[in-house]
Coordinates of C-alpha atoms and ligand atoms in Angstrom, one line a residue:
M283 CA 22.2 1.5 60.4
T284 CA 23.1 -2.1 61.2
A285 CA 25.6 -4.1 59.4
V286 CA 25.6 -7.9 59.5
V287 CA 28.8 -9.8 59.3
A288 CA 28.1 -13.2 58.0
D289 CA 30.4 -16.2 58.6
F290 CA 32.5 -16.6 55.4
D291 CA 35.3 -17.7 57.6
V292 CA 35.8 -14.3 58.9
P293 CA 37.9 -14.6 62.1
S294 CA 35.9 -13.7 65.2
G295 CA 36.4 -10.1 66.2
T296 CA 36.5 -8.9 62.6
A297 CA 34.9 -5.6 62.5
V298 CA 33.0 -3.8 59.8
N299 CA 34.1 -0.2 59.9
S300 CA 30.7 1.4 59.3
G301 CA 27.5 0.4 61.1
A302 CA 26.4 1.3 64.5
A303 CA 25.9 -2.3 65.5
N304 CA 27.9 -5.2 64.3
V305 CA 26.6 -8.7 64.5
K306 CA 29.5 -11.1 64.5
S307 CA 28.9 -14.8 64.1
K308 CA 30.6 -18.0 63.2
T309 CA 27.5 -19.6 61.7
T310 CA 26.5 -19.6 58.1
L311 CA 25.0 -16.7 56.2
E312 CA 21.6 -18.4 56.3
S313 CA 21.5 -18.6 60.1
N314 CA 23.0 -15.2 60.4
I315 CA 20.2 -13.8 58.3
C316 CA 17.6 -15.6 60.5
Q317 CA 19.3 -14.5 63.7
C318 CA 19.3 -11.0 62.4
L319 CA 15.7 -10.7 61.3
G320 CA 14.6 -7.3 62.2
F321 CA 17.9 -5.7 61.4
E322 CA 18.4 -4.0 58.1
F323 CA 20.7 -6.2 56.1
L324 CA 23.2 -3.8 54.7
S325 CA 25.7 -5.7 52.7
V326 CA 28.8 -7.9 52.7
S327 CA 31.8 -6.9 50.7
P328 CA 31.8 -9.0 47.6
R329 CA 35.4 -9.8 48.4
V330 CA 34.5 -11.6 51.6
R331 CA 34.4 -15.3 51.4
Y332 CA 31.0 -16.9 51.1
G333 CA 32.2 -20.4 51.1
N334 CA 29.5 -21.6 53.5
I335 CA 26.6 -20.4 51.4
K336 CA 24.8 -23.7 50.8
S337 CA 22.1 -22.9 48.4
R338 CA 21.3 -20.8 45.4
A339 CA 18.5 -19.2 47.3
T340 CA 21.0 -18.0 49.8
L341 CA 23.4 -16.8 47.2
E342 CA 20.7 -14.9 45.5
L343 CA 19.5 -13.4 48.7
W344 CA 23.1 -12.2 49.3
M345 CA 23.5 -11.0 45.7
S346 CA 20.2 -9.0 45.9
C347 CA 21.4 -7.2 49.0
K348 CA 22.7 -3.7 48.5
Q349 CA 26.3 -3.9 47.3
A350 CA 29.0 -3.0 49.6
T351 CA 30.3 0.5 49.9
S352 CA 33.9 1.2 50.8
E353 CA 32.8 1.9 54.4
D354 CA 31.2 -1.5 54.8
R355 CA 34.2 -3.4 53.9
I356 CA 35.4 -6.2 56.1
L357 CA 39.0 -5.5 56.6
A358 CA 40.3 -9.0 57.4
H359 CA 40.4 -11.9 55.1
S360 CA 41.1 -15.5 55.8
D361 CA 40.9 -18.9 54.1
R362 CA 38.2 -21.4 54.8
R363 CA 39.0 -23.1 58.1
A364 CA 40.2 -26.7 58.0
D365 CA 37.5 -27.7 60.6
H366 CA 34.7 -26.4 58.4
K367 CA 34.7 -29.2 55.9
T368 CA 31.5 -30.4 54.3
P369 CA 32.0 -34.0 53.2
L370 CA 29.6 -35.9 50.9
E371 CA 29.2 -39.4 49.6
A372 CA 28.0 -40.6 46.2
R373 CA 26.6 -44.0 45.7
V374 CA 25.4 -46.1 42.8
S375 CA 22.4 -44.4 41.2
G376 CA 19.5 -45.3 38.9
P377 CA 19.6 -43.9 35.3
L378 CA 20.3 -40.2 35.1
A379 CA 17.7 -38.5 33.0
G380 CA 16.2 -35.1 32.1
K381 CA 17.2 -31.8 30.6
V382 CA 19.4 -29.5 32.7
R383 CA 21.3 -26.3 31.8
V384 CA 24.7 -26.2 33.5
P385 CA 25.9 -22.7 34.6
G386 CA 27.4 -20.1 32.4
D387 CA 31.0 -20.5 31.1
K388 CA 33.5 -19.4 33.7
S389 CA 36.1 -18.2 31.2
I390 CA 33.6 -16.1 29.3
S391 CA 32.0 -14.8 32.5
H392 CA 35.4 -13.4 33.8
R393 CA 36.1 -11.9 30.5
A394 CA 32.7 -10.3 30.1
L395 CA 33.1 -8.5 33.4
I396 CA 36.7 -7.4 32.8
L397 CA 36.0 -6.2 29.2
G398 CA 32.8 -4.5 30.4
A399 CA 34.9 -2.7 33.0
L400 CA 37.4 -1.6 30.4
A401 CA 34.9 -0.5 27.9
V402 CA 33.1 2.8 27.5
G403 CA 29.4 2.6 28.2
E404 CA 27.1 -0.1 29.4
T405 CA 27.7 -3.9 29.0
R406 CA 24.8 -6.2 29.7
I407 CA 25.6 -9.8 30.5
S408 CA 23.1 -12.6 30.7
G409 CA 23.8 -16.2 31.9
L410 CA 26.8 -15.1 34.0
L411 CA 28.2 -17.8 36.2
E412 CA 27.4 -16.7 39.7
G413 CA 30.1 -18.8 41.3
E414 CA 32.6 -17.6 43.8
D415 CA 35.5 -17.2 41.2
V416 CA 33.5 -14.9 39.0
L417 CA 31.9 -13.0 41.9
N418 CA 35.4 -12.2 43.1
T419 CA 36.2 -10.8 39.7
A420 CA 33.0 -8.7 39.8
G421 CA 34.2 -7.4 43.2
A422 CA 37.6 -6.6 41.8
M423 CA 36.1 -4.6 38.9
R424 CA 34.0 -2.7 41.4
D425 CA 37.1 -2.1 43.6
L426 CA 38.9 -0.8 40.5
G427 CA 36.1 1.8 39.8
A428 CA 33.7 0.2 37.4
K429 CA 30.0 0.1 38.3
V430 CA 28.8 -3.5 38.4
E431 CA 25.2 -4.4 39.2
R432 CA 23.2 -7.6 39.4
T433 CA 19.9 -6.9 37.6
G434 CA 18.3 -10.3 37.8
N435 CA 19.0 -14.0 37.9
F436 CA 22.4 -14.4 36.1
A437 CA 21.9 -10.9 34.6
W438 CA 24.4 -8.2 35.2
K439 CA 25.3 -4.7 34.0
V440 CA 28.7 -3.2 34.0
W441 CA 29.5 0.5 33.3
G442 CA 33.1 0.7 32.3
V443 CA 35.8 3.2 32.9
G444 CA 37.6 2.9 29.6
V445 CA 41.0 1.4 28.7
S446 CA 43.6 2.6 31.3
G447 CA 40.8 4.0 33.4
F448 CA 40.9 1.9 36.5
A449 CA 41.1 3.7 39.8
E450 CA 43.5 2.7 42.5
P451 CA 41.8 0.2 44.8
G452 CA 41.6 1.1 48.5
A453 CA 42.3 -2.4 49.7
P454 CA 43.9 -5.6 48.3
L455 CA 42.1 -7.3 45.5
D456 CA 41.2 -10.8 46.7
F457 CA 40.6 -13.4 43.9
G458 CA 39.8 -16.3 46.3
N459 CA 40.5 -19.5 44.5
S460 CA 40.7 -18.1 40.9
G461 CA 43.8 -18.1 38.8
T462 CA 41.9 -16.9 35.8
G463 CA 40.4 -13.8 37.6
C464 CA 43.8 -12.9 39.2
R465 CA 46.0 -13.3 36.1
L466 CA 43.6 -11.6 33.7
V467 CA 43.1 -8.6 36.0
M468 CA 46.9 -8.4 36.5
G469 CA 47.0 -7.8 32.7
A470 CA 44.3 -5.2 32.8
V471 CA 45.8 -3.4 35.8
A472 CA 49.3 -3.3 34.2
G473 CA 47.9 -0.8 31.6
C474 CA 46.7 1.6 34.2
P475 CA 48.7 4.2 36.2
I476 CA 47.7 2.6 39.5
T477 CA 49.2 0.3 42.2
A478 CA 47.2 -2.7 43.3
I479 CA 47.8 -5.6 45.8
F480 CA 46.8 -9.0 44.5
D481 CA 45.9 -11.8 46.9
G482 CA 43.9 -15.0 47.1
D483 CA 43.3 -18.1 49.2
A484 CA 45.9 -20.7 50.2
S485 CA 45.5 -22.6 46.9
L486 CA 45.9 -19.5 44.8
R487 CA 48.8 -18.3 46.9
A488 CA 50.6 -21.6 46.0
R489 CA 50.3 -21.0 42.3
P490 CA 53.0 -19.5 40.0
M491 CA 52.4 -16.0 38.9
R492 CA 55.8 -15.4 37.3
R493 CA 54.4 -16.7 34.0
V494 CA 52.2 -13.6 33.8
L495 CA 54.4 -11.1 35.6
D496 CA 57.4 -11.8 33.3
P497 CA 55.7 -10.4 30.1
L498 CA 54.0 -7.6 32.1
E499 CA 57.3 -6.5 33.4
L500 CA 58.7 -6.5 29.9
M501 CA 55.9 -4.2 29.0
G502 CA 56.8 -1.8 31.8
A503 CA 54.7 -2.9 34.8
R504 CA 56.5 -3.1 38.1
V505 CA 56.1 -5.9 40.7
A506 CA 56.9 -5.7 44.4
G507 CA 56.7 -8.4 47.0
G508 CA 55.6 -11.9 46.0
G509 CA 57.1 -15.2 47.1
E510 CA 59.2 -17.6 45.0
G511 CA 57.9 -17.8 41.5
G512 CA 55.9 -14.6 42.0
R513 CA 53.6 -16.1 44.6
L514 CA 50.7 -14.0 46.0
P515 CA 50.3 -11.7 47.8
L516 CA 52.1 -9.1 45.6
T517 CA 51.9 -5.5 44.5
L518 CA 51.6 -4.6 40.8
K519 CA 52.3 -1.0 39.6
G520 CA 50.9 -0.3 36.2
A521 CA 51.6 2.4 33.6
R522 CA 49.5 4.2 31.0
D523 CA 52.0 3.9 28.2
L524 CA 53.2 0.3 28.2
L525 CA 55.6 -1.0 25.6
P526 CA 54.0 -3.1 23.0
I527 CA 55.9 -6.4 22.8
T528 CA 56.0 -9.6 20.8
Y529 CA 55.7 -12.5 23.3
R530 CA 56.0 -16.2 22.7
T531 CA 54.2 -18.0 25.6
P532 CA 56.4 -20.6 27.3
V533 CA 53.4 -22.9 27.8
A534 CA 50.0 -23.1 26.1
S535 CA 48.0 -20.9 28.5
A536 CA 45.1 -18.7 27.8
Q537 CA 45.7 -16.9 31.0
I538 CA 49.2 -15.7 30.0
K539 CA 48.0 -14.8 26.5
S540 CA 45.0 -12.9 27.9
A541 CA 47.0 -11.0 30.4
V542 CA 49.4 -9.8 27.7
L543 CA 46.6 -8.8 25.4
L544 CA 44.7 -7.0 28.1
A545 CA 47.9 -5.1 29.0
G546 CA 48.4 -4.5 25.2
L547 CA 45.1 -2.5 25.1
A548 CA 47.0 0.3 26.8
A549 CA 50.2 0.1 24.7
P550 CA 50.7 2.3 21.6
G551 CA 51.3 0.1 18.7
V552 CA 50.9 -3.7 18.1
T553 CA 51.2 -6.2 20.9
T554 CA 51.7 -9.7 19.5
V555 CA 51.3 -13.1 21.3
I556 CA 52.6 -16.3 19.7
E557 CA 51.6 -19.6 21.0
S558 CA 52.9 -22.9 19.7
E559 CA 49.8 -24.7 20.9
A560 CA 46.6 -22.8 20.6
S561 CA 44.8 -22.2 23.9
R562 CA 41.2 -21.1 24.3
D563 CA 40.5 -17.9 22.3
H564 CA 37.7 -16.3 24.2
T565 CA 39.7 -13.2 24.9
E566 CA 40.5 -12.6 21.3
L567 CA 36.9 -13.2 20.2
M568 CA 35.4 -11.0 22.9
L569 CA 38.0 -8.2 22.4
R570 CA 37.0 -8.1 18.7
F571 CA 33.3 -8.1 19.7
F572 CA 33.9 -5.1 21.9
G573 CA 35.6 -3.3 19.0
A574 CA 39.3 -3.9 19.5
D575 CA 41.6 -4.0 16.5
I576 CA 42.8 -7.6 16.8
V577 CA 43.7 -10.3 14.3
S578 CA 44.6 -13.9 14.8
A579 CA 46.3 -16.3 12.3
Q580 CA 47.5 -19.9 12.3
E581 CA 51.2 -20.3 13.4
G582 CA 52.8 -23.6 12.6
K583 CA 50.8 -26.8 12.9
H584 CA 48.9 -26.2 16.1
G585 CA 49.7 -22.6 17.1
R586 CA 48.3 -19.1 16.7
K587 CA 49.7 -15.6 16.3
I588 CA 47.5 -12.9 17.7
A589 CA 48.2 -9.2 17.0
L590 CA 46.4 -6.4 18.9
T591 CA 46.7 -2.7 18.1
G592 CA 46.5 -0.8 21.4
Q593 CA 45.0 2.4 22.6
G594 CA 41.8 2.0 20.8
E595 CA 38.5 2.3 22.6
L596 CA 36.3 -0.7 23.6
H597 CA 32.5 -0.1 23.6
G598 CA 30.0 -1.8 25.9
E599 CA 28.2 -4.8 24.5
E600 CA 25.5 -7.3 25.1
V601 CA 27.1 -10.7 26.1
M602 CA 25.1 -13.9 26.3
V603 CA 27.2 -16.5 28.2
P604 CA 26.7 -20.0 27.0
A605 CA 26.8 -23.0 29.3
D606 CA 30.2 -24.1 30.4
P607 CA 31.6 -27.2 28.7
S608 CA 34.0 -27.8 31.6
S609 CA 31.0 -27.9 34.0
A610 CA 28.9 -30.0 31.5
A611 CA 31.8 -32.5 31.6
F612 CA 30.6 -33.8 35.0
P613 CA 27.0 -34.7 34.2
I614 CA 28.2 -35.9 30.7
V615 CA 30.6 -38.4 32.2
A616 CA 28.1 -39.3 34.8
A617 CA 25.5 -40.1 32.1
L618 CA 28.0 -42.2 30.2
I619 CA 28.9 -44.4 33.1
V620 CA 25.5 -44.8 34.9
E621 CA 23.5 -47.5 33.2
G622 CA 20.4 -46.5 31.3
S623 CA 21.1 -42.8 31.5
D624 CA 19.8 -40.4 28.8
L625 CA 20.6 -36.7 29.5
V626 CA 20.1 -33.5 27.5
L627 CA 22.3 -30.4 28.2
P628 CA 21.2 -27.2 26.3
D629 CA 23.3 -24.3 25.2
V630 CA 26.7 -25.9 25.8
M631 CA 29.6 -23.9 24.3
T632 CA 31.3 -25.9 21.6
N633 CA 34.3 -23.7 20.8
P634 CA 36.7 -26.3 19.3
L635 CA 39.5 -25.0 21.7
R636 CA 37.4 -26.3 24.6
T637 CA 35.9 -29.5 23.4
G638 CA 38.9 -32.0 23.5
L639 CA 37.0 -34.0 26.2
F640 CA 34.0 -34.5 23.9
T641 CA 36.3 -35.7 21.1
T642 CA 38.0 -38.1 23.4
L643 CA 34.8 -39.4 25.0
R644 CA 33.4 -40.1 21.5
E645 CA 36.7 -41.9 20.6
M646 CA 36.1 -44.0 23.7
G647 CA 32.7 -45.0 22.4
G648 CA 30.6 -42.4 24.3
V649 CA 27.3 -41.4 22.6
I650 CA 27.2 -37.6 22.6
E651 CA 25.0 -36.1 20.0
E652 CA 24.7 -32.4 19.1
S653 CA 21.7 -30.5 17.8
N654 CA 20.5 -26.9 17.7
V655 CA 24.0 -25.8 16.8
R656 CA 24.3 -22.0 16.7
G657 CA 26.6 -19.1 17.7
D658 CA 26.7 -15.9 19.7
A659 CA 29.4 -13.3 19.7
G660 CA 31.7 -15.8 17.9
E661 CA 31.2 -18.6 20.4
P662 CA 29.4 -21.7 19.0
M663 CA 27.0 -23.7 21.2
A664 CA 24.8 -26.7 20.9
E665 CA 22.4 -28.9 22.7
L666 CA 24.1 -32.2 23.8
R667 CA 22.3 -35.5 24.3
V668 CA 24.3 -38.0 26.2
R669 CA 23.4 -41.7 26.6
A670 CA 25.0 -44.4 28.8
S671 CA 27.7 -46.1 26.7
K672 CA 30.2 -48.9 26.9
L673 CA 33.6 -47.1 26.9
R674 CA 37.0 -48.4 25.8
G675 CA 40.5 -47.1 26.6
V676 CA 42.2 -44.7 24.1
E677 CA 45.4 -42.7 23.8
V678 CA 44.9 -38.9 24.1
P679 CA 47.6 -37.0 22.3
P680 CA 49.5 -34.2 24.0
E681 CA 48.5 -31.5 21.5
R682 CA 44.9 -32.0 22.6
A683 CA 45.7 -31.0 26.2
P684 CA 45.0 -27.2 25.9
S685 CA 41.5 -27.9 24.6
M686 CA 40.6 -30.1 27.6
I687 CA 43.1 -29.0 30.3
D688 CA 40.4 -28.8 33.0
E689 CA 38.8 -32.1 32.1
Y690 CA 41.5 -34.7 32.7
L691 CA 40.2 -35.5 36.2
V692 CA 36.8 -36.4 35.0
L693 CA 38.2 -38.1 31.9
A694 CA 40.3 -40.3 34.3
V695 CA 37.0 -41.3 36.0
A696 CA 35.6 -42.3 32.5
A697 CA 38.9 -44.2 31.9
G698 CA 38.4 -46.2 35.1
F699 CA 35.0 -47.4 33.9
A700 CA 36.3 -48.2 30.3
E701 CA 37.6 -51.5 29.2
G702 CA 41.4 -51.3 28.5
T703 CA 44.2 -48.8 29.0
T704 CA 43.8 -45.0 28.5
I705 CA 47.0 -43.0 28.1
M706 CA 46.8 -39.3 28.6
R707 CA 49.9 -37.5 27.3
G708 CA 51.5 -34.1 28.0
L709 CA 49.8 -33.3 31.3
Q710 CA 52.6 -31.1 32.9
E711 CA 50.3 -28.1 33.3
L712 CA 48.0 -30.1 35.6
R713 CA 50.6 -29.8 38.2
V714 CA 50.0 -26.0 38.6
K715 CA 46.2 -25.9 38.7
E716 CA 44.0 -25.3 41.9
S717 CA 46.0 -28.4 43.2
D718 CA 48.6 -30.7 41.7
R719 CA 45.9 -32.4 39.6
L720 CA 48.2 -35.0 38.2
E721 CA 49.0 -36.4 41.6
A722 CA 45.4 -35.8 42.8
T723 CA 43.9 -37.7 39.9
A724 CA 46.2 -40.7 40.5
A725 CA 45.4 -40.6 44.3
M726 CA 41.6 -40.4 43.6
L727 CA 41.8 -43.4 41.2
R728 CA 44.1 -45.6 43.5
I729 CA 42.1 -45.1 46.6
N730 CA 39.0 -46.3 44.7
G731 CA 40.8 -49.4 43.4
V732 CA 41.7 -48.2 39.9
S733 CA 45.3 -49.0 38.8
C734 CA 47.2 -46.1 37.3
E735 CA 50.7 -44.8 36.8
I736 CA 52.2 -41.4 36.3
S737 CA 55.1 -41.7 33.8
G738 CA 56.8 -38.3 33.3
D739 CA 54.0 -36.0 32.3
D740 CA 51.7 -38.9 31.2
L741 CA 48.9 -40.6 33.1
I742 CA 48.1 -44.2 32.3
V743 CA 44.9 -45.7 33.6
E744 CA 44.0 -49.4 33.5
G745 CA 40.3 -49.6 32.9
K746 CA 38.5 -52.8 34.0
G747 CA 35.0 -51.9 33.0
H748 CA 34.0 -51.1 36.6
V749 CA 35.4 -49.2 39.6
P750 CA 35.5 -50.8 43.0
G751 CA 35.1 -47.4 44.9
G752 CA 35.0 -47.3 48.7
G753 CA 37.6 -44.5 48.9
L754 CA 37.7 -41.2 50.7
V755 CA 39.0 -38.6 48.3
A756 CA 41.0 -35.6 49.5
T757 CA 39.8 -32.5 47.5
H758 CA 42.8 -30.2 48.2
M759 CA 40.7 -27.0 47.8
D760 CA 40.0 -28.1 44.2
H761 CA 36.4 -28.0 42.9
R762 CA 37.1 -30.3 40.1
I763 CA 38.5 -33.1 42.3
A764 CA 35.3 -32.9 44.4
M765 CA 33.0 -33.1 41.4
S766 CA 35.0 -35.8 39.6
A767 CA 35.1 -38.1 42.7
L768 CA 31.3 -37.6 43.3
V769 CA 30.7 -38.6 39.6
M770 CA 32.8 -41.7 40.1
G771 CA 30.7 -42.8 43.1
L772 CA 27.5 -42.7 41.1
A773 CA 28.5 -45.9 39.3
S774 CA 31.2 -47.5 41.4
D775 CA 30.7 -50.8 43.3
K776 CA 31.0 -49.1 46.7
P777 CA 30.2 -45.5 47.5
V778 CA 32.9 -42.8 47.0
K779 CA 33.3 -40.1 49.6
V780 CA 34.9 -36.6 49.3
D781 CA 36.3 -34.8 52.3
D782 CA 35.0 -31.3 51.3
T783 CA 32.5 -30.0 48.8
A784 CA 32.8 -26.3 49.7
F785 CA 35.0 -25.4 46.8
I786 CA 32.4 -26.7 44.2
A787 CA 30.9 -23.2 44.8
T788 CA 33.8 -21.6 42.9
S789 CA 32.6 -22.9 39.5
F790 CA 29.3 -24.8 39.9
P791 CA 27.3 -23.6 42.9
D792 CA 24.3 -25.8 42.0
F793 CA 26.2 -29.0 41.2
I794 CA 24.8 -31.0 44.1
P795 CA 21.1 -30.1 43.7
M796 CA 21.3 -30.2 39.9
M797 CA 22.8 -33.7 40.0
R798 CA 20.2 -34.9 42.5
G799 CA 17.5 -33.5 40.3
I800 CA 18.6 -35.8 37.4
G801 CA 18.8 -38.9 39.8
A802 CA 22.2 -38.7 41.5
E803 CA 22.3 -40.3 44.9
F804 CA 24.4 -38.2 47.3
S805 CA 24.2 -38.3 51.1
Ligands
S3P267 C1 41.4 -20.5 31.7 C2 42.6 -21.0 31.2 C3 43.1 -22.3 31.7 C4 42.1 -23.1 32.5 C5 41.4 -22.2 33.5 C6 40.6 -21.2 32.7 C7 40.9 -19.2 31.2 O1 44.3 -22.0 32.4 O2 42.8 -24.1 33.2 O3 40.5 -23.0 34.2 O4 39.8 -18.9 31.3 O5 41.7 -18.5 30.5 P1 45.7 -21.8 31.7 O6 45.6 -20.7 30.8 O7 46.7 -21.6 32.7 O8 46.0 -23.1 31.0

């Protein structure tokens, strides 16, 4: 049998500990496959990076290959190499038009895989986001003993192991760039009598994990290793009978809340999470859908109190993943700023805890209409029609931040094209995302001729109705910086260039061809 080692930034000399013949290459998966025609393509571990996969066709080819067995596993992991950047330039484009479905929601995709793996029986998922972040979570579920299979385009099946049923993984769990995958799985592992090593890429290794480890330790999990602030890599030792706790989250974070609730599945009694600002509630909605005993109530003006009774069983379900509003944000803002645009986006999730950007853009004068409003498994969705609009500056209140926390970068682009000042308040959490997005947003605007100021945790953008452009934007391993800057270039006076588009594959693998398909000029 022959194993193929595709590029994926695997250091040369990396070995696959199975096949008779190993093909080692530094080229992309596509050329590897071509080079290796005539060999049986065995598989590549899902935990291996596939950052150089350039097209959906390639991704699908990879995904349809036989899944890795423990023997095929590539034992080394490394981050994308700095010399492997894929820059791109966006320039002023004609009207953006058409009907396009953006990929499945990232938050829901992670949760569907994790709850499927913790459930008893079969979970069928359609519309799963097949981006790197989610595929890493799929790999982790497999490494923890669940059976996870791709059955068609965006269609997956998971056969779960039951609450507390994860098996000890034979190698570190690698979450790549994904804070959500990593933190949610920490919660799920905490309730199992196993030890697991958590790791990720350089961006994830720089992000604080203490916010999740603190409550998990209170519940009885044990942590070893880890840098300052609980930085990866670290080892988490779970336990079957965790203590149910009442936990007030220190910041509005669905990741912290979800980690505690997933751990609470294994605790006898009621685990309660209180948040003073409500964060996205997909975990609560999906847990209820899978049969958990969970209730949620208003707490104060903007908060929620969620109570989960542990040690019940979850049962496998059928999950339809709606289109991701955080991904839709990019074509939406593009359509608003590119003259003459008229774009339709079907099936976009409209959970009110995710739609702060839509509210804000409408306040700015953006025309975004909803039709075909419906719901699935407690998650509402609608078809959005967006038309080019004259935008004006607005003030965005801090309490709206949790409902649009991933959208400030692209909102700042819209603010640059608006007439007047836009003030975005309460953005402290942006500092601990895939990059320091507060500084990165300001840098992206300034290098393209837009005046802005960071004042404490607020960002103030001076909109002049047009953006000079002409800047080269540093993406800092952050998919949303890359996509926001490319959107900016579609309507700016001079083109906007980004230094690296590779990380777009974490959340929106088809972004570039999809945008080209509606009229975006990238080169
Ligand atoms: C997410 C929660 C948010 C968000 C992230 C996805 C989730 O993070 O930024 O992209 O799916 O739970 P925080 O919970 O840290 O705010």
